[in-house]
PDB file of C-alpha atoms in Angstrom:
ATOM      1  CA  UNK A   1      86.578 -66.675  74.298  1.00  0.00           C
ATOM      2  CA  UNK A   2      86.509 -63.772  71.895  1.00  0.00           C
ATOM      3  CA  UNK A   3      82.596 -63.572  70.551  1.00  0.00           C
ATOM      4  CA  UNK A   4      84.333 -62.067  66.867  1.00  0.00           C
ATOM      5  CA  UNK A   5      87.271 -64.499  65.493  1.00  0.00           C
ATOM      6  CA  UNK A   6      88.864 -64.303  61.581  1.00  0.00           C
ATOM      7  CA  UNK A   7      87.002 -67.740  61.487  1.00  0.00           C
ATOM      8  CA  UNK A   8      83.561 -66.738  62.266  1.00  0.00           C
ATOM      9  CA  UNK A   9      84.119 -63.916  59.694  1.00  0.00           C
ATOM     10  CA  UNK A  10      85.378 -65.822  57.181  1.00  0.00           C
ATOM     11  CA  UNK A  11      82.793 -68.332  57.471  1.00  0.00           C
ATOM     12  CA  UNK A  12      79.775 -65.468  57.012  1.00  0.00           C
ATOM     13  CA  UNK A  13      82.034 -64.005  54.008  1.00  0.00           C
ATOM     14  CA  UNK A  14      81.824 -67.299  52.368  1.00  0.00           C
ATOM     15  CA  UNK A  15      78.489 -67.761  52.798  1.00  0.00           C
ATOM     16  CA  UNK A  16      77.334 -64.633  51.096  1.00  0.00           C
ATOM     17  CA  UNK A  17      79.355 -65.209  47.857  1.00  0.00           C
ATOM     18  CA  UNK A  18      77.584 -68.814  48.121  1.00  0.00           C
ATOM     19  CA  UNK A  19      74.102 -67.080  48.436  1.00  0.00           C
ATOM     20  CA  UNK A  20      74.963 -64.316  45.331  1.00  0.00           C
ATOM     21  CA  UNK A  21      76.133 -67.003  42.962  1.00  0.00           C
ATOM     22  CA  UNK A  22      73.341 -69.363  43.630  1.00  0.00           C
ATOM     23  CA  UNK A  23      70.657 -67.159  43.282  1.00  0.00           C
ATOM     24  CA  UNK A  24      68.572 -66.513  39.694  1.00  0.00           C
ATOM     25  CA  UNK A  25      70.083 -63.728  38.066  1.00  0.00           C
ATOM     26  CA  UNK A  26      67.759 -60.322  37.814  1.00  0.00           C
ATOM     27  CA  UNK A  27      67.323 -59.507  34.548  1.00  0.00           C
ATOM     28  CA  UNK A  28      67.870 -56.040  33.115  1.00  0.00           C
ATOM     29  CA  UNK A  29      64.820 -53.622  32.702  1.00  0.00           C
ATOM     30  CA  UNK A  30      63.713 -52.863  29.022  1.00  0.00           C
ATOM     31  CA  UNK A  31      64.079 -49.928  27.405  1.00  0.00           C
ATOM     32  CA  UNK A  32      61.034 -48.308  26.297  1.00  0.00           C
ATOM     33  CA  UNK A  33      61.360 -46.323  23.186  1.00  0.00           C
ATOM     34  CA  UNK A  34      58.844 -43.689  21.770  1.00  0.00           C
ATOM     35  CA  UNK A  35      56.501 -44.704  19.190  1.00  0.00           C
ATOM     36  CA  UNK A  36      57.916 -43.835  15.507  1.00  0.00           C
ATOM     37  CA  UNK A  37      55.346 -41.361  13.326  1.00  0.00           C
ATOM     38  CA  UNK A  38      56.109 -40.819  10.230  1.00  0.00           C
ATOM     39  CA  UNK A  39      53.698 -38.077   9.876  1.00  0.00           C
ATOM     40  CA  UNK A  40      55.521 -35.219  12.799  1.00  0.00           C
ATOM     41  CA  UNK A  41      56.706 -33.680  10.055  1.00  0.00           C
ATOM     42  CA  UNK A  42      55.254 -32.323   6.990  1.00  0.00           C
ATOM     43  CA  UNK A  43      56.176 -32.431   3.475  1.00  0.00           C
ATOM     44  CA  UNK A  44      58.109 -29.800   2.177  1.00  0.00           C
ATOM     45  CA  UNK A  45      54.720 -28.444  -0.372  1.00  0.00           C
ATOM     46  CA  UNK A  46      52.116 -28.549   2.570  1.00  0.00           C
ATOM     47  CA  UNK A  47      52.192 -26.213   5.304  1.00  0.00           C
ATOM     48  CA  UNK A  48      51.349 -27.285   8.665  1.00  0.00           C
ATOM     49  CA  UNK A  49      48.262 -25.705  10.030  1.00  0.00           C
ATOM     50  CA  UNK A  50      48.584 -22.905  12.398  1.00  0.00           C
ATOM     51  CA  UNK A  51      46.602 -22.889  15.941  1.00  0.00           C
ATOM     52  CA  UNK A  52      45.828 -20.060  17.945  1.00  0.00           C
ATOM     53  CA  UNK A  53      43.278 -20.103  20.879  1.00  0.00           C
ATOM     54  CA  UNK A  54      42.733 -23.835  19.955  1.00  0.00           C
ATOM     55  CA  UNK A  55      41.341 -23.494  16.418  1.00  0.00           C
ATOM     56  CA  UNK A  56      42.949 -23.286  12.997  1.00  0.00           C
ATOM     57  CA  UNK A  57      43.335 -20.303  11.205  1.00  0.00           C
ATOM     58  CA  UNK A  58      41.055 -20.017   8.355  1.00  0.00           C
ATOM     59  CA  UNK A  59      42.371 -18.762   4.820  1.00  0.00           C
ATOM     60  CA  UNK A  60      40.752 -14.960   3.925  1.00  0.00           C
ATOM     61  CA  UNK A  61      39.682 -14.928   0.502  1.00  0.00           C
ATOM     62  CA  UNK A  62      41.762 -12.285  -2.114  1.00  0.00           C
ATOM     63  CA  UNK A  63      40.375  -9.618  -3.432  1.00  0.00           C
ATOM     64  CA  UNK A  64      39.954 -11.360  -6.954  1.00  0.00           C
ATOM     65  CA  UNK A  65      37.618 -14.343  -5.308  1.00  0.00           C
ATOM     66  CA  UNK A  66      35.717 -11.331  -3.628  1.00  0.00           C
ATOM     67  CA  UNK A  67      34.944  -9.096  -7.224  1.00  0.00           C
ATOM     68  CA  UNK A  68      34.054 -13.115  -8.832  1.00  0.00           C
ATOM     69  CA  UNK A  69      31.474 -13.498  -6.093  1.00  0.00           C
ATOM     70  CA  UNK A  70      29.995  -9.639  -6.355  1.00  0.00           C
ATOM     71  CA  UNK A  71      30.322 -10.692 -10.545  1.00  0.00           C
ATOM     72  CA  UNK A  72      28.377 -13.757 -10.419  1.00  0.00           C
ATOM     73  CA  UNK A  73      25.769 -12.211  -8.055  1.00  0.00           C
ATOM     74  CA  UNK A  74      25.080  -9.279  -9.768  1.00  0.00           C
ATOM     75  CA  UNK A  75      24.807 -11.324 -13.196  1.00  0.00           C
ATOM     76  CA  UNK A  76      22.372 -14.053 -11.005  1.00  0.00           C
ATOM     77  CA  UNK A  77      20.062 -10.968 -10.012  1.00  0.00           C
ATOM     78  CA  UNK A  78      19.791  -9.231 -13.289  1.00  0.00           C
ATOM     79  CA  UNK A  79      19.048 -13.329 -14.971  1.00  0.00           C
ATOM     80  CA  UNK A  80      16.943 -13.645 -12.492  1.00  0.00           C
ATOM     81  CA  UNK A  81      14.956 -10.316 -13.100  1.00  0.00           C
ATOM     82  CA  UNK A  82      14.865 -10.776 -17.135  1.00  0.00           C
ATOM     83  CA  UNK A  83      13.708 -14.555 -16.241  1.00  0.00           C
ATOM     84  CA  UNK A  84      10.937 -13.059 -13.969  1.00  0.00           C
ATOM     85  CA  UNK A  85       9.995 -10.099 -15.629  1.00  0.00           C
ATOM     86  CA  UNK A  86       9.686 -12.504 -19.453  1.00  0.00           C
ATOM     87  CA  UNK A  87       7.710 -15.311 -17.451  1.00  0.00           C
ATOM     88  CA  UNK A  88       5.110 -12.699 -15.816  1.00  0.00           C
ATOM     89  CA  UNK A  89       4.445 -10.814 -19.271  1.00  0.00           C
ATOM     90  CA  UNK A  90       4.183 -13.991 -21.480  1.00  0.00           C
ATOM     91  CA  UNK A  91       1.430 -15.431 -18.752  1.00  0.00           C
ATOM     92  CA  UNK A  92      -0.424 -12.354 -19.127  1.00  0.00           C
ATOM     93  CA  UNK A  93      -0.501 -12.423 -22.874  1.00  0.00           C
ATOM     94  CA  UNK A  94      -1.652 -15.665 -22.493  1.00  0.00           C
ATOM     95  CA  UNK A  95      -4.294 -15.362 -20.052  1.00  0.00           C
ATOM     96  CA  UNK A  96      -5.629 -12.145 -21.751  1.00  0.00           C
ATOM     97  CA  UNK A  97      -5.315 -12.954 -25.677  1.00  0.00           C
ATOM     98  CA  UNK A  98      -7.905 -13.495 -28.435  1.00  0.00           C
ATOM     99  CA  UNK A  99      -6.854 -14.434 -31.490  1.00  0.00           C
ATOM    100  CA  UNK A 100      -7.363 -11.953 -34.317  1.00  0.00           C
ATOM    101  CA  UNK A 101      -7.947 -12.020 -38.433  1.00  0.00           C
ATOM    102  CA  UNK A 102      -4.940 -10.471 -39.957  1.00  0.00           C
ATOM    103  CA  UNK A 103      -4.743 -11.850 -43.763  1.00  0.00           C
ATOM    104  CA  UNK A 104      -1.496 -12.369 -45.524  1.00  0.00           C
ATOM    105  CA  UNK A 105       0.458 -12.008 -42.147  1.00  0.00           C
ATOM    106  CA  UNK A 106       2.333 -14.729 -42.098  1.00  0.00           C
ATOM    107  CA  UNK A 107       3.018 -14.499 -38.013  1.00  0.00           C
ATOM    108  CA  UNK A 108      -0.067 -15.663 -35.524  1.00  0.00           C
ATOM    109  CA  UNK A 109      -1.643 -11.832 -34.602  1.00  0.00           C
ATOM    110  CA  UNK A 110      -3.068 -11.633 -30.878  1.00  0.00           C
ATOM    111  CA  UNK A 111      -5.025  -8.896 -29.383  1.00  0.00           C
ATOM    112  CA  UNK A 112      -4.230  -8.592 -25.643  1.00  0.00           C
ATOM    113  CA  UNK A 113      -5.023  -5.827 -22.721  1.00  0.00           C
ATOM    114  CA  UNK A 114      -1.891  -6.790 -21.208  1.00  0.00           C
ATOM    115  CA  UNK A 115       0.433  -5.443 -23.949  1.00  0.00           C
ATOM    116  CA  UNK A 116       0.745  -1.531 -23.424  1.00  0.00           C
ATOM    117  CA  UNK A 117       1.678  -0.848 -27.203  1.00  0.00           C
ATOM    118  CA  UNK A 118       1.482  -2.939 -30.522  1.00  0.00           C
ATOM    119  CA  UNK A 119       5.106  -5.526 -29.914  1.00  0.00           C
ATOM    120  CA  UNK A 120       6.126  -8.270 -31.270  1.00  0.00           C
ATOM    121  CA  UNK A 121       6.977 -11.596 -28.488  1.00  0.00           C
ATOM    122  CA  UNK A 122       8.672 -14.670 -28.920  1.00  0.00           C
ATOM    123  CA  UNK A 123      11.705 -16.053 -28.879  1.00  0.00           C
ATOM    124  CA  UNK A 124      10.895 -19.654 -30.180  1.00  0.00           C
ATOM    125  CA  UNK A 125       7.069 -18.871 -31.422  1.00  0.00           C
ATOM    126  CA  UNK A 126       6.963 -15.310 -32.213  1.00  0.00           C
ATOM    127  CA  UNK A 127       3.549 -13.515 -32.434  1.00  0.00           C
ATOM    128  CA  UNK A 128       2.109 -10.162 -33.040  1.00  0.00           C
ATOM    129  CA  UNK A 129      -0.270  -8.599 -30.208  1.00  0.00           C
ATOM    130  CA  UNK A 130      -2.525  -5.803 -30.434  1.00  0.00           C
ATOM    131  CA  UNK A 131      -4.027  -3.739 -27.774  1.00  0.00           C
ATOM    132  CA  UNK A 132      -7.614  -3.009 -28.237  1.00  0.00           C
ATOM    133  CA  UNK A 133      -7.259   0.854 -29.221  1.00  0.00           C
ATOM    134  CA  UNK A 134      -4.786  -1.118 -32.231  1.00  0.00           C
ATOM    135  CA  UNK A 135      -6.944  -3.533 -33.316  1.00  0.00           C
ATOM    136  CA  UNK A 136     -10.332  -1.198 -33.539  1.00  0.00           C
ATOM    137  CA  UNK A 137      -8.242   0.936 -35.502  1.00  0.00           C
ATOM    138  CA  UNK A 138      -8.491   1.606 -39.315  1.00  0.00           C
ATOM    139  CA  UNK A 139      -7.577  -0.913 -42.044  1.00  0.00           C
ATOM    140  CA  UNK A 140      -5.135   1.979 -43.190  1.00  0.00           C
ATOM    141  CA  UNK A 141      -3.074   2.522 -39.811  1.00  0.00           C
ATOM    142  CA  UNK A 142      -3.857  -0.828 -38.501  1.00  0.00           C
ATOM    143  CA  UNK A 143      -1.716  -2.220 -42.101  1.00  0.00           C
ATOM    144  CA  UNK A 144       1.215   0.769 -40.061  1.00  0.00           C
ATOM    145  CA  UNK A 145       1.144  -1.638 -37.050  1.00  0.00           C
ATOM    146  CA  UNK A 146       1.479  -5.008 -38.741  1.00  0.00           C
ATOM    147  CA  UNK A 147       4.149  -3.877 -40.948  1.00  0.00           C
ATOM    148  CA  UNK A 148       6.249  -2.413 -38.739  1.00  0.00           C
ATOM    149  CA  UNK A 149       6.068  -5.609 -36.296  1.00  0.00           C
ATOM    150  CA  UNK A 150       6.947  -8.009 -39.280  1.00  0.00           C
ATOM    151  CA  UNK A 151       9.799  -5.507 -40.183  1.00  0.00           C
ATOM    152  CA  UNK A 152      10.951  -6.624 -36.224  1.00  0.00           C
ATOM    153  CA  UNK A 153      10.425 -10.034 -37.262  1.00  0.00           C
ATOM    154  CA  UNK A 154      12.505  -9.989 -40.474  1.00  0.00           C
ATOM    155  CA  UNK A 155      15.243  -8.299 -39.061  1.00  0.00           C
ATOM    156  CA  UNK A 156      15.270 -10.668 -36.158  1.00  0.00           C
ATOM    157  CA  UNK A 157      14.502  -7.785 -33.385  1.00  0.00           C
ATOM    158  CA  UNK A 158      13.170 -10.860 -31.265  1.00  0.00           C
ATOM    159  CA  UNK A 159      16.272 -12.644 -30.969  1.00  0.00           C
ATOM    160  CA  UNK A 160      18.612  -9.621 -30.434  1.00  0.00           C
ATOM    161  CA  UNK A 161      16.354  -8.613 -27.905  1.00  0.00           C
ATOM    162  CA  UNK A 162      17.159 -11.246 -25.554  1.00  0.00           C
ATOM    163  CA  UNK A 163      20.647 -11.596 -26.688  1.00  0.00           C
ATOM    164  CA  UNK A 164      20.882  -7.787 -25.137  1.00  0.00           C
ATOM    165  CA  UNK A 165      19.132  -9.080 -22.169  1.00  0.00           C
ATOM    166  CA  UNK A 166      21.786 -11.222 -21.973  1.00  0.00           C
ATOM    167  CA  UNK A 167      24.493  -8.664 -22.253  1.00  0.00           C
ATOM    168  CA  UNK A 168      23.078  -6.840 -19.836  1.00  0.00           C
ATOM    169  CA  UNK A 169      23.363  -9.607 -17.477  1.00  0.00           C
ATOM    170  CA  UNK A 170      27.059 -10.630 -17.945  1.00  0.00           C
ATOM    171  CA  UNK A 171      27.963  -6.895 -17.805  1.00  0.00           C
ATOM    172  CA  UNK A 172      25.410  -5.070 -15.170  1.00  0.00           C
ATOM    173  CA  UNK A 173      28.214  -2.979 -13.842  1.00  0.00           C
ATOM    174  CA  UNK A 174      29.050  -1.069 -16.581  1.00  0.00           C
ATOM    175  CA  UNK A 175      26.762   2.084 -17.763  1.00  0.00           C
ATOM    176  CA  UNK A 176      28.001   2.083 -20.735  1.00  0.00           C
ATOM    177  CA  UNK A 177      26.466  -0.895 -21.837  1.00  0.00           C
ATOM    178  CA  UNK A 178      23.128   0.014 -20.479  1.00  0.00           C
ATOM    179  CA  UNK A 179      23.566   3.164 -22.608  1.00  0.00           C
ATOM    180  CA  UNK A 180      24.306   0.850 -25.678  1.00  0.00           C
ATOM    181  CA  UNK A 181      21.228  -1.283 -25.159  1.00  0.00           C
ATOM    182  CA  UNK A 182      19.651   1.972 -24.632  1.00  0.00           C
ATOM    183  CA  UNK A 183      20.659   3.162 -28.442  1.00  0.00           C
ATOM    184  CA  UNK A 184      20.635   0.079 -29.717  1.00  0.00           C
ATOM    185  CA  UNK A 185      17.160  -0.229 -29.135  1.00  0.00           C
ATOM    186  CA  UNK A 186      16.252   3.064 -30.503  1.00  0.00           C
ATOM    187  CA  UNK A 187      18.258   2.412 -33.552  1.00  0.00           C
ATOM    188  CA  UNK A 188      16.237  -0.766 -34.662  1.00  0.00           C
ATOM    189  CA  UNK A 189      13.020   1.172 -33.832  1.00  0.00           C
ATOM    190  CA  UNK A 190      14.036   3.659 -36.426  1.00  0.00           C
ATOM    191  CA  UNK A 191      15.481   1.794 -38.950  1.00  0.00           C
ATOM    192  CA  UNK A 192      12.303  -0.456 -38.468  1.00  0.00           C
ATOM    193  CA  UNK A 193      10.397   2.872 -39.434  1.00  0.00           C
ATOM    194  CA  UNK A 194      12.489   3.311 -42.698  1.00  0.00           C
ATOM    195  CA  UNK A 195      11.752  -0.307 -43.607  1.00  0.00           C
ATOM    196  CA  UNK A 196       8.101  -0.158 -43.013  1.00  0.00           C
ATOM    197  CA  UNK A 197       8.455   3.243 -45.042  1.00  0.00           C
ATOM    198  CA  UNK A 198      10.096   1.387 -48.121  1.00  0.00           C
ATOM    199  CA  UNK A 199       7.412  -1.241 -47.919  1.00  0.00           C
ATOM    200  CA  UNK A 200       4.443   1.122 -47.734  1.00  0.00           C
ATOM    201  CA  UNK A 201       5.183   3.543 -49.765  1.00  0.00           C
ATOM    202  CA  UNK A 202       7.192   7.027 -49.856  1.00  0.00           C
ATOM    203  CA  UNK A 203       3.000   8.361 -50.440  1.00  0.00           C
ATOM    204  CA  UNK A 204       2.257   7.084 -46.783  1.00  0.00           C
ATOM    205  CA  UNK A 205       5.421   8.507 -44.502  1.00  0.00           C
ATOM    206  CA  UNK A 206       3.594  11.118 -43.207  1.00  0.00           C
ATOM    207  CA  UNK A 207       0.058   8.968 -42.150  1.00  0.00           C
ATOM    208  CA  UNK A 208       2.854   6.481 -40.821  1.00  0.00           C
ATOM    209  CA  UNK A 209       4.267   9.193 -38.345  1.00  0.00           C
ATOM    210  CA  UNK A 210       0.970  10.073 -37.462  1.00  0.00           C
ATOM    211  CA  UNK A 211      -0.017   6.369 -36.725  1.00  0.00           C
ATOM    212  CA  UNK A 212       3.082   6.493 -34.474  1.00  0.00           C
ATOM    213  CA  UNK A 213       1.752   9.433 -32.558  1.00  0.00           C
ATOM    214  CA  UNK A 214      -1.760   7.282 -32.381  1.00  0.00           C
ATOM    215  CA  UNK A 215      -0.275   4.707 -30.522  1.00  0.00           C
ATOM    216  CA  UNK A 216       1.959   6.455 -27.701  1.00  0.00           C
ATOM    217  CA  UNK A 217       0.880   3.856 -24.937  1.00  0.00           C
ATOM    218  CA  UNK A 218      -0.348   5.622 -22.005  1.00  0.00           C
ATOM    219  CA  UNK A 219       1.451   3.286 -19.564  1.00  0.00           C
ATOM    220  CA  UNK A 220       4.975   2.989 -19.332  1.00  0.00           C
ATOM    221  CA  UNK A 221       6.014  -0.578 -20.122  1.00  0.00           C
ATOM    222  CA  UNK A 222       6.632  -2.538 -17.483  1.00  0.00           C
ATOM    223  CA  UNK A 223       9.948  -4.552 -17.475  1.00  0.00           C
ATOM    224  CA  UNK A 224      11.939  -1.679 -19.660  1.00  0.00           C
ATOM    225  CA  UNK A 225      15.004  -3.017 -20.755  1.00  0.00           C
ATOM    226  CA  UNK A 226      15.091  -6.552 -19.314  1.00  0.00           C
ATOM    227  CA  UNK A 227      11.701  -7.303 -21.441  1.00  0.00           C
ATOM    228  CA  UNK A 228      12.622  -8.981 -24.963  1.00  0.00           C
ATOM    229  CA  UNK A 229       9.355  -7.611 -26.752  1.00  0.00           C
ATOM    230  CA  UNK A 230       9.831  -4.879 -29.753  1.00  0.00           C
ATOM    231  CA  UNK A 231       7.374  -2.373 -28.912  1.00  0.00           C
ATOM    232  CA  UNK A 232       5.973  -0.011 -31.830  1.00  0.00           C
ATOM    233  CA  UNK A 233       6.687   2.774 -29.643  1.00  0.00           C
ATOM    234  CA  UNK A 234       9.295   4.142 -26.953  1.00  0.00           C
ATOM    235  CA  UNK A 235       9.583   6.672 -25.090  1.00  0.00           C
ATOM    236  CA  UNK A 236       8.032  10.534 -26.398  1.00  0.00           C
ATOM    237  CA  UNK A 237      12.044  11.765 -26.367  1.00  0.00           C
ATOM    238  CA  UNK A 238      12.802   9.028 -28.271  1.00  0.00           C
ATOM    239  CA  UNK A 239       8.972   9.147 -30.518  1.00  0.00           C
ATOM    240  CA  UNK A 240       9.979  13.003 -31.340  1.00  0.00           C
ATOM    241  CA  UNK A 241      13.434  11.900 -32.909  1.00  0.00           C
ATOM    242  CA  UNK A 242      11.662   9.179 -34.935  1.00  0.00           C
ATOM    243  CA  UNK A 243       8.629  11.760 -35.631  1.00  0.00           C
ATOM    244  CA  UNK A 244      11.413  14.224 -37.165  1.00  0.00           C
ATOM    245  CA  UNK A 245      13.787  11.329 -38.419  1.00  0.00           C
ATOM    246  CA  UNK A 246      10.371  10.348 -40.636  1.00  0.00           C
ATOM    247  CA  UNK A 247       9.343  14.187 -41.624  1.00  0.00           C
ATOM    248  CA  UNK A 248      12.845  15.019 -42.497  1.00  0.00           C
ATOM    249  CA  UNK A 249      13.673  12.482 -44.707  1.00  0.00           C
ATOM    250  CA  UNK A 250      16.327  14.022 -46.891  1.00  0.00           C
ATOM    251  CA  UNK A 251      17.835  16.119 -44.071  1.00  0.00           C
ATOM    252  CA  UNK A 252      20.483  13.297 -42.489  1.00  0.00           C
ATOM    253  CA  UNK A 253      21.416  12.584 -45.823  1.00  0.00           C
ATOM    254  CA  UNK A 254      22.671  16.057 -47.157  1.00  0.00           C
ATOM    255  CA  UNK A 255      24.367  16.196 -43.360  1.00  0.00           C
ATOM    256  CA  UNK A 256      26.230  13.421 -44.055  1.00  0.00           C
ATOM    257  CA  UNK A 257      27.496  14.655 -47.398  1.00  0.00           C
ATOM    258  CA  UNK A 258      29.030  17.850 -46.029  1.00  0.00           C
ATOM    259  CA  UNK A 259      30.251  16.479 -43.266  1.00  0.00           C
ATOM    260  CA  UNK A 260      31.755  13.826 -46.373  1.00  0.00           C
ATOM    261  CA  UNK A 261      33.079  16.375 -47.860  1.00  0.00           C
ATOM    262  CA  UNK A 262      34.450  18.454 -44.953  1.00  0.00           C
ATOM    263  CA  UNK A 263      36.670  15.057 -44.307  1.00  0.00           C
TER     264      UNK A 263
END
């Protein structure tokens, strides 16, 4: 007999489709979606950092945030140095000081060897201080010294002292101020002299001026313009202006009448 027959085929046909439709049906594979982030994209008002070589990119600061800083250093040094200079010269007054009989001043009078000239010091408790060659002086020229100090004091030198200190601080970078603190200083000496002049007496300008030229301090003072004492004396430039401001009374005011009546 034939070994293949339609029977023999149609009984292995049938018994495949009997296999398929009793088996368990395979179920589909899932679908795996990507995790959702709602943070891949940035909002439209913040920029998305930039990387190069693995790091961010830092910001470089304008030119504005650069002149702040130099501003605010230059005005921490120049605090700093009227701070320093202020502390050092009140501990030495302090350390150094005897006090001394001055009747019917009404400020405390010190003599000290750390102050280089007669000054007045003291912002909150203002005092008088005398260096030795000042205070061995005579009554006559020593009364110079102690009036011109409490002219200081009444025209509140102390206090606009430091508050020119201060300037100086907030505006270091400008000469122009320094030059103004410069003059400004010189004018109060001066019109200190005038007052003490109108309190002595017109009979004692020229004794004054020569108690001014007594007590040119043969050390320079040292904290200059960063030191809120009112010194007597200045500089000799500035001493020979005062010197011929004092001799020559009546001379600025005939200048200023031409010049008046030139206008």
């Amino acid at each position: 007999g034939a070994r293949f027959s339609v029977m023999t085929g149609a009984e292995r046909l049938s018994g495949q489709v009997e296999a398929a439709r009793t088996a368990p049906a395979a179920s589909p594979a899932p679908t795996v979606l990507p995790p959702v982030s709602y943070l891949t994209v940035p909002p439209p008002h913040v920029s998305a950092p930039s990387f190069e070589g693995g790091s961010a990119t830092r910001s470089v600061p304008s030119k504005a945030d650069r002149l702040l800083f130099a501003w605010l250093a230059g005005m921490g040094l120049t605090l700093g140095c009227f701070l320093m200079s202020n502390l050092r010269f009140s501990q030495r007054l302090r350390r150094t000081r005897t006090p001394f009989d001055a009747p019917g001043c009404p400020l405390p009078v010190y003599v000290s060897e750390a102050a280089v000239s007669p000054c007045l010091f003291g912002l909150l408790r203002p005092a008088v201080y005398l260096t030795p060659k000042a205070a061995g002086e005579p009554e006559t020229q020593l009364r110079h010294v102690l009036t011109h100090e409490l002219c200081h004091y009444r025209h509140g030198d102390h206090v606009w002292s430091a508050l020119r200190c201060l300037t100086l601080a907030v505006y270091w970078f400008h000469p122009l101020v320094w030059l103004a603190a410069v003059l400004s200083r010189v004018d109060g000496e001066q019109a200190c002299d005038e007052a003490a002049i109108r309190a002595l007496g017109e009979e004692q300008r020229l004794s004054y001026g020569k108690t001014l030229i007594d007590m040119i301090a043969v050390r320079t003072a040292p904290s200059g313009l960063l030191c809120a004492a009112t010194t007597m004396v200045s500089g000799k430039r500035s001493l020979k202006k005062r010197l011929e401001r004092i001799v020559r009374r009546q001379q600025p005011l005939v200048w200023a009448l031409v010049v008046m009546l030139l206008l």
